[in-house]
Coordinates of C-alpha atoms in Angstrom, one line a residue:
X1 CA 0.0 0.0 0.0
X2 CA 2.8 2.4 0.9
X3 CA 4.4 1.8 -2.5
X4 CA 1.2 2.9 -4.3
X5 CA 1.0 6.0 -2.1
X6 CA 4.5 7.0 -3.0
X7 CA 3.9 6.4 -6.7
X8 CA 0.8 8.5 -6.5
X9 CA 2.6 11.3 -4.7
X10 CA 5.5 11.3 -7.2
X11 CA 3.0 11.4 -10.2
X12 CA 1.2 14.3 -8.7
X13 CA 4.4 16.4 -8.6
X14 CA 6.0 15.1 -11.8
X15 CA 4.7 17.9 -14.0
X16 CA 7.2 20.7 -13.6
X17 CA 6.7 24.4 -14.6
X18 CA 7.7 25.4 -18.1
X19 CA 11.3 26.6 -18.4
X20 CA 11.3 30.4 -17.9
X21 CA 12.0 32.4 -21.0
X22 CA 15.4 34.1 -21.5
X23 CA 15.9 37.8 -21.2
X24 CA 14.7 39.7 -24.3
X25 CA 17.7 40.0 -26.7
X26 CA 15.9 40.9 -30.0
X27 CA 13.7 43.9 -30.7
X28 CA 10.1 43.0 -31.5
X29 CA 7.5 44.9 -33.6
X30 CA 3.8 44.0 -33.3
X31 CA 1.9 45.5 -36.2
X32 CA -1.8 45.8 -37.0
X33 CA -3.4 44.6 -33.8
X34 CA -6.3 46.2 -31.9
X35 CA -4.5 47.5 -28.8
X36 CA -6.6 47.7 -25.6
X37 CA -4.4 50.2 -23.6
X38 CA -6.0 49.3 -20.3
X39 CA -7.0 52.9 -19.4
X40 CA -10.2 52.9 -21.4
X41 CA -8.5 53.7 -24.8
X42 CA -8.2 51.6 -27.9
X43 CA -5.9 51.9 -30.9
X44 CA -7.6 50.1 -33.8
X45 CA -4.6 49.7 -36.1
X46 CA -1.7 49.7 -33.7
X47 CA 2.1 49.4 -33.8
X48 CA 4.0 48.4 -30.7
X49 CA 7.8 48.2 -30.4
X50 CA 9.3 46.1 -27.6
X51 CA 13.0 46.7 -26.9
X52 CA 15.0 45.5 -23.8
X53 CA 11.9 44.5 -21.9
X54 CA 10.1 47.8 -22.3
X55 CA 7.5 49.2 -24.7
X56 CA 9.7 51.5 -26.8
X57 CA 6.8 53.0 -28.7
X58 CA 3.1 52.5 -29.2
X59 CA 0.7 54.3 -31.6
X60 CA -1.2 54.2 -34.8
X61 CA 0.4 52.2 -37.5
X62 CA -0.8 54.6 -40.2
X63 CA 1.1 57.5 -38.6
X64 CA 4.3 56.0 -37.0
X65 CA 7.1 54.7 -39.2
X66 CA 9.3 52.5 -37.0
X67 CA 12.9 51.7 -37.3
X68 CA 14.0 48.2 -38.3
X69 CA 13.3 45.4 -35.8
X70 CA 14.7 41.9 -35.4
X71 CA 11.3 40.2 -35.3
X72 CA 8.0 41.4 -36.7
X73 CA 4.6 39.9 -35.6
X74 CA 1.7 40.5 -37.9
X75 CA -1.4 40.9 -35.6
X76 CA -4.0 42.1 -38.1
X77 CA -7.5 41.6 -36.6
X78 CA -6.1 40.3 -33.3
X79 CA -6.4 42.0 -29.9
X80 CA -3.5 43.1 -27.7
X81 CA -3.8 43.5 -24.0
X82 CA -1.7 44.4 -21.0
X83 CA -1.0 41.4 -18.8
X84 CA -3.9 40.6 -16.4
X85 CA -3.2 40.9 -12.7
X86 CA -4.6 38.5 -10.0
X87 CA -4.6 40.1 -6.6
X88 CA -5.2 38.4 -3.2
X89 CA -4.0 35.1 -4.6
X90 CA -2.6 31.9 -3.0
X91 CA -1.2 30.8 -6.3
X92 CA 2.0 28.9 -5.7
X93 CA 1.4 28.5 -1.9
X94 CA -0.7 25.3 -2.2
X95 CA -0.4 22.6 -4.7
X96 CA -2.7 19.9 -3.4
X97 CA -5.1 20.6 -0.5
X98 CA -5.0 17.0 0.7
X99 CA -1.2 16.9 0.8
X100 CA -0.1 18.9 3.9
X101 CA 3.5 19.2 2.7
X102 CA 2.3 21.2 -0.3
X103 CA 0.2 23.6 1.7
X104 CA 2.0 26.7 2.9
X105 CA -0.7 29.4 2.8
X106 CA -1.1 30.1 6.6
X107 CA 0.7 30.0 9.9
X108 CA -0.5 29.4 13.5
X109 CA -1.2 32.4 15.6
X110 CA -3.4 35.4 15.3
X111 CA -1.2 38.4 14.6
X112 CA 1.4 37.5 12.0
X113 CA 2.4 40.6 10.1
X114 CA 6.0 39.2 9.9
X115 CA 5.0 36.2 7.8
X116 CA 6.2 36.8 4.3
X117 CA 4.2 34.9 1.7
X118 CA 6.9 35.6 -0.9
X119 CA 9.5 33.1 0.4
X120 CA 6.9 30.3 0.3
X121 CA 5.9 31.0 -3.3
X122 CA 6.6 28.0 -5.5
X123 CA 7.4 29.0 -9.0
X124 CA 7.3 25.3 -10.0
X125 CA 3.6 25.0 -9.3
X126 CA 1.8 23.5 -12.2
X127 CA -1.2 25.7 -11.3
X128 CA 0.8 28.8 -12.2
X129 CA 1.3 27.8 -15.8
X130 CA -2.5 27.2 -16.3
X131 CA -3.2 31.0 -15.8
X132 CA -0.9 32.3 -18.5
X133 CA -2.9 30.9 -21.5
X134 CA -5.7 33.2 -20.4
X135 CA -3.5 36.2 -20.0
X136 CA -3.0 36.2 -16.3
X137 CA 0.7 37.1 -16.1
X138 CA 1.1 38.8 -12.7
X139 CA -0.2 38.0 -9.2
X140 CA -0.2 39.3 -5.6
X141 CA 0.8 36.3 -3.5
X142 CA -1.2 36.6 -0.2
X143 CA -1.2 34.5 3.0
X144 CA -4.3 33.3 4.8
X145 CA -5.4 32.7 8.4
X146 CA -5.3 34.5 11.7
X147 CA -6.4 38.1 12.4
X148 CA -3.3 39.5 10.6
X149 CA -2.3 36.9 8.0
X150 CA 1.0 38.4 7.0
X151 CA 2.6 40.3 4.2
X152 CA 1.9 40.0 0.5
X153 CA 4.2 40.6 -2.5
X154 CA 3.6 41.0 -6.3
X155 CA 5.2 38.5 -8.7
X156 CA 5.4 37.8 -12.4
X157 CA 4.4 34.3 -13.4
X158 CA 7.4 33.0 -15.3
X159 CA 10.4 32.6 -13.1
X160 CA 13.0 30.2 -11.8
X161 CA 12.5 31.1 -8.1
X162 CA 10.8 33.6 -5.9
X163 CA 13.8 35.9 -6.1
X164 CA 13.4 36.1 -9.9
X165 CA 9.7 36.4 -9.7
X166 CA 9.3 39.3 -7.3
X167 CA 8.2 42.7 -8.7
X168 CA 7.2 44.4 -5.5
X169 CA 8.5 43.0 -2.2
X170 CA 6.3 43.0 1.0
X171 CA 4.0 45.7 -0.4
X172 CA 1.1 45.2 2.1
X173 CA -0.2 43.6 5.2
X174 CA -3.5 41.7 5.4
X175 CA -6.0 42.2 8.2
X176 CA -9.0 39.9 8.5
X177 CA -11.7 42.0 10.0
X178 CA -13.9 40.1 12.5
X179 CA -17.5 39.4 11.5
X180 CA -20.4 41.0 13.5
X181 CA -22.3 37.8 13.2
X182 CA -21.7 34.1 13.3
X183 CA -23.3 31.2 11.4
X184 CA -24.5 28.2 13.4
X185 CA -24.5 24.7 12.2
X186 CA -22.6 23.5 9.1
X187 CA -23.1 23.9 5.4
X188 CA -25.4 20.8 5.1
X189 CA -27.5 21.7 8.1
X190 CA -27.3 25.5 8.6
X191 CA -28.5 26.7 11.9
X192 CA -29.1 30.3 11.1
X193 CA -27.2 33.5 12.0
X194 CA -26.7 35.2 15.3
X195 CA -24.8 38.2 16.6
X196 CA -21.1 37.7 17.4
X197 CA -20.9 38.4 21.1
X198 CA -17.1 38.8 20.9
X199 CA -17.1 41.3 18.0
X200 CA -16.3 44.4 20.1
X201 CA -13.6 42.5 22.0
X202 CA -12.0 41.4 18.8
X203 CA -11.9 44.9 17.4
X204 CA -10.3 46.1 20.7
X205 CA -7.6 43.4 20.3
X206 CA -6.8 44.7 16.8
X207 CA -6.7 48.3 18.0
X208 CA -4.4 47.3 20.9
X209 CA -2.0 45.6 18.5
X210 CA -1.8 48.6 16.3
X211 CA -1.4 50.9 19.2
X212 CA 1.5 48.8 20.6
X213 CA 3.1 48.4 17.2
X214 CA 3.1 52.1 16.4
X215 CA 4.4 53.0 19.9
X216 CA 7.1 50.4 19.4
X217 CA 8.1 51.9 16.0
X218 CA 8.4 55.4 17.6
X219 CA 10.5 54.1 20.5
X220 CA 14.3 53.6 20.4
X221 CA 14.3 50.4 22.5
X222 CA 17.0 47.9 22.0
X223 CA 14.8 44.8 22.3
X224 CA 13.5 43.8 18.9
X225 CA 9.9 42.6 18.4
X226 CA 9.6 40.9 15.1
X227 CA 5.8 41.2 14.5
X228 CA 5.9 44.9 15.5
X229 CA 9.0 45.5 13.2
X230 CA 7.0 44.1 10.3
X231 CA 4.4 46.8 10.8
X232 CA 7.0 49.4 9.6
X233 CA 5.6 51.0 6.5
X234 CA 2.0 51.0 7.6
X235 CA 2.7 53.8 10.1
X236 CA 4.6 55.8 7.4
X237 CA 2.0 55.1 4.7
X238 CA 4.6 53.3 2.5
X239 CA 2.7 50.0 2.7
X240 CA -1.0 49.2 2.1
X241 CA -3.2 47.8 4.7
X242 CA -5.6 45.4 3.1
X243 CA -8.7 44.9 5.2
X244 CA -10.7 41.7 4.4
X245 CA -14.4 42.5 5.0
X246 CA -17.7 42.0 3.3
X247 CA -20.5 43.3 5.6
X248 CA -21.8 46.8 5.7
X249 CA -21.2 47.2 9.5
X250 CA -17.7 45.6 9.2
X251 CA -16.7 48.0 6.4
X252 CA -18.0 51.0 8.3
X253 CA -16.1 49.9 11.4
X254 CA -13.0 49.4 9.2
X255 CA -13.4 53.0 7.9
X256 CA -13.6 54.3 11.5
X257 CA -10.5 52.3 12.3
X258 CA -8.6 53.9 9.4
X259 CA -9.5 57.3 10.7
X260 CA -8.6 56.5 14.3
X261 CA -5.0 55.4 13.3
X262 CA -4.6 58.0 10.5
X263 CA -4.0 55.3 7.9
X264 CA -3.5 56.5 4.3
X265 CA -3.2 53.5 2.1
X266 CA -6.2 51.2 2.8
X267 CA -8.0 48.7 0.5
X268 CA -11.0 46.6 1.2
X269 CA -10.8 43.1 0.0
X270 CA -14.1 41.2 -0.5
X271 CA -16.4 44.2 -0.2
X272 CA -19.6 42.4 -1.1
X273 CA -21.7 45.2 0.6
X274 CA -19.3 48.0 -0.2
X275 CA -21.9 49.5 -2.5
X276 CA -24.0 50.3 0.6
X277 CA -21.3 52.6 2.0
X278 CA -19.7 53.7 -1.3
X279 CA -19.9 57.4 -0.4
X280 CA -17.9 56.8 2.8
X281 CA -15.3 54.8 0.9
X282 CA -15.0 57.5 -1.8
X283 CA -14.6 60.2 0.9
X284 CA -11.8 58.2 2.5
X285 CA -10.2 57.3 -0.8
X286 CA -10.5 53.6 -0.1
X287 CA -10.2 51.2 -3.0
X288 CA -12.0 47.8 -3.3
X289 CA -10.8 44.5 -4.5
X290 CA -14.2 42.9 -5.2
X291 CA -14.8 39.3 -4.3
X292 CA -15.4 36.6 -6.9
X293 CA -18.0 37.7 -9.4
X294 CA -19.1 34.2 -10.4
X295 CA -20.8 33.4 -7.0
X296 CA -24.1 33.5 -5.3
X297 CA -25.4 36.3 -3.0
X298 CA -24.5 36.0 0.7
X299 CA -28.2 36.0 1.7
X300 CA -31.1 33.9 0.3
X301 CA -33.4 36.8 -0.3
X302 CA -31.0 38.9 -2.3
X303 CA -31.0 39.4 -6.1
X304 CA -29.2 36.4 -7.6
X305 CA -27.5 38.8 -10.1
X306 CA -26.2 41.1 -7.3
X307 CA -22.6 39.8 -7.6
X308 CA -22.6 40.6 -11.3
X309 CA -23.8 44.2 -10.8
X310 CA -21.6 45.0 -7.8
X311 CA -18.6 46.3 -9.9
X312 CA -20.7 48.7 -11.9
X313 CA -22.4 50.1 -8.8
X314 CA -19.0 50.9 -7.2
X315 CA -17.4 52.2 -10.4
X316 CA -20.3 54.6 -10.9
X317 CA -19.7 55.9 -7.4
X318 CA -16.1 56.8 -8.3
X319 CA -14.5 53.9 -6.3
X320 CA -11.2 52.4 -7.6
X321 CA -12.2 48.8 -8.1
X322 CA -10.3 45.6 -9.0
X323 CA -11.4 42.0 -9.1
X324 CA -10.0 39.2 -6.8
X325 CA -10.7 35.5 -6.8
X326 CA -10.5 34.1 -3.2
X327 CA -12.7 31.2 -2.3
X328 CA -13.2 27.6 -3.1
X329 CA -10.7 26.2 -5.6
X330 CA -9.2 29.7 -5.9
X331 CA -5.9 28.7 -7.3
X332 CA -7.4 26.6 -10.1
X333 CA -10.0 29.4 -10.8
X334 CA -7.3 32.1 -11.3
X335 CA -7.4 31.4 -15.0
X336 CA -11.0 32.5 -15.1
X337 CA -10.2 36.1 -13.9
X338 CA -10.6 37.7 -17.4
X339 CA -14.1 36.1 -17.7
X340 CA -15.1 37.7 -14.3
X341 CA -14.4 41.1 -16.0
X342 CA -16.4 39.9 -19.0
X343 CA -19.4 39.2 -16.8
X344 CA -19.1 42.7 -15.3
X345 CA -19.2 44.1 -18.9
X346 CA -22.3 42.0 -19.6
X347 CA -24.0 43.5 -16.6
X348 CA -23.5 47.2 -17.3
X349 CA -19.9 48.2 -17.5
X350 CA -18.3 49.5 -20.6
X351 CA -16.0 46.7 -21.9
X352 CA -12.9 48.8 -21.7
X353 CA -13.9 49.9 -18.2
X354 CA -14.3 46.2 -17.3
X355 CA -10.9 45.5 -18.6
X356 CA -9.5 48.1 -16.2
X357 CA -10.7 46.0 -13.3
X358 CA -8.0 43.4 -14.0
X359 CA -5.3 45.7 -15.4
X360 CA -4.7 49.4 -14.6
X361 CA -7.0 49.6 -11.6
X362 CA -5.4 46.6 -9.9
X363 CA -2.0 47.9 -10.8
X364 CA -2.8 51.2 -9.0
X365 CA -4.1 49.4 -6.0
X366 CA -1.0 47.2 -5.7
X367 CA 1.3 50.2 -6.4
X368 CA 2.9 48.8 -9.6
X369 CA 1.2 51.1 -12.1
X370 CA 4.4 52.9 -12.9
X371 CA 5.5 49.9 -14.9
X372 CA 2.5 47.6 -15.4
X373 CA -1.3 47.6 -16.0
X374 CA -1.4 49.6 -19.3
X375 CA 0.2 49.6 -22.7
X376 CA 2.3 52.8 -22.7
X377 CA 5.7 53.9 -23.9
X378 CA 8.4 53.3 -21.2
X379 CA 6.4 50.7 -19.3
X380 CA 7.2 47.0 -19.0
X381 CA 6.5 44.9 -22.2
X382 CA 4.2 42.6 -20.3
X383 CA 1.3 41.9 -22.7
X384 CA -0.3 39.3 -24.8
X385 CA -2.0 38.8 -28.2
X386 CA -5.3 37.1 -28.5
X387 CA -7.2 36.1 -31.7
X388 CA -10.4 37.2 -30.0
X389 CA -11.9 39.1 -27.1
X390 CA -9.8 38.1 -24.1
X391 CA -12.8 38.7 -21.7
X392 CA -14.9 36.2 -23.6
X393 CA -14.1 32.5 -23.0
X394 CA -15.5 31.6 -26.4
X395 CA -13.1 33.7 -28.4
X396 CA -10.1 34.2 -26.2
X397 CA -7.2 32.3 -27.8
X398 CA -3.8 33.7 -27.0
X399 CA -1.1 33.3 -29.6
X400 CA 1.8 35.3 -28.0
X401 CA 2.5 36.4 -24.4
X402 CA 5.4 38.5 -23.1
X403 CA 6.6 39.3 -19.6
X404 CA 9.1 42.1 -19.5
X405 CA 9.7 41.5 -23.2
X406 CA 10.4 37.8 -22.8
X407 CA 8.2 35.6 -24.9
X408 CA 6.9 33.0 -22.5
X409 CA 5.6 29.5 -23.1
X410 CA 1.8 29.1 -23.2
X411 CA 2.0 25.3 -22.8
X412 CA 0.6 23.5 -19.7
X413 CA -0.5 20.1 -18.7
X414 CA -4.0 21.1 -20.0
X415 CA -2.7 22.0 -23.4
X416 CA -0.7 18.8 -23.6
X417 CA -3.8 16.8 -22.9
X418 CA -5.8 18.8 -25.4
X419 CA -3.3 18.1 -28.2
X420 CA -3.0 14.4 -27.2
X421 CA -6.7 13.7 -27.3
X422 CA -7.2 15.9 -30.4
X423 CA -4.8 13.7 -32.2
X424 CA -6.7 10.6 -31.0
X425 CA -10.0 11.7 -32.4
X426 CA -8.4 12.9 -35.7
X427 CA -7.2 9.3 -36.3
X428 CA -10.8 8.2 -36.7

């Protein structure tokens, strides 16, 4: 029996990540494609030059006469997009839920700002390569568990190791706001909802931790406290505090918490009922990474289409909104991120505005918009070419993808199986 278990375990991990692409050495010119800039603009007949990992120029092919390039890609009728960004992701932290040795998404303890998800990120994860054929080229690797889960970092999804992958190191700390209610029973036999009697106490514990941490950072004591040390950057507004909350009361209390501690960079993650307090969020300049769009409402008597409409409601209120994918099977579902944006477009958002939910908006929230999120001269050449609309699962078919100018592989175990069985049925 042990022999079979070992064989199964080896087989599960036998599919290694594709070899990362080498640094861009040849200049590349993409001509004739429909360029979706990522800021709401479109260039119908575009020309894009990629040199040394950067977008050297971008514009109308009828106006710009480029210099000679080493490689020319004809993209007539195809669509060009900036690389999509998956925030609040555990991609690369868990390979198989049932195999404990492959699960590194959370640590024991309640207040763990010093836990760095980056060093646990596994670039060899086979799940990482399944995201790239749908245009997801960047991700914010985020820990789970506890009251403060730890620190997230932003990576690109074609690397040898986490040192190669990192784009922005330890950029934010994640606080799981307590719920004002608790659910009784379990999913098969729900027992209703009742008030969380410990809600006030749990908030006091959060406030006490922040008070102690900020006092520690202002002191000159010789004794080092690692969790408090990790809070450095939140007090000086250099790091973002990501507050995970869905309820109206919870979000309002989180806003009050922001005011109390004079926090500048705050983002709500989840935010299902953020639309109810949108004016307060706008006033405090708080952005929202909206929970998974392809989901049911939180309460039985709510509009079943509410998750689809949420993004438009917040955007119309002037909130900076991005899309995240936490939840059941979240790592496998990362590849569906562009189709969440497509659903938002189907439910009221302009298509280019919906595109911003997974490109420029998310880049701004994560603080990487100087180099990523849009197709602009001087920015990273992180983009892809699709034969159809990348937000539509029927037409999205990526032919080329680049990360920092490096043309990456679009193969995965999925594509290998597709080609294998396509050949089988072609024999008949």
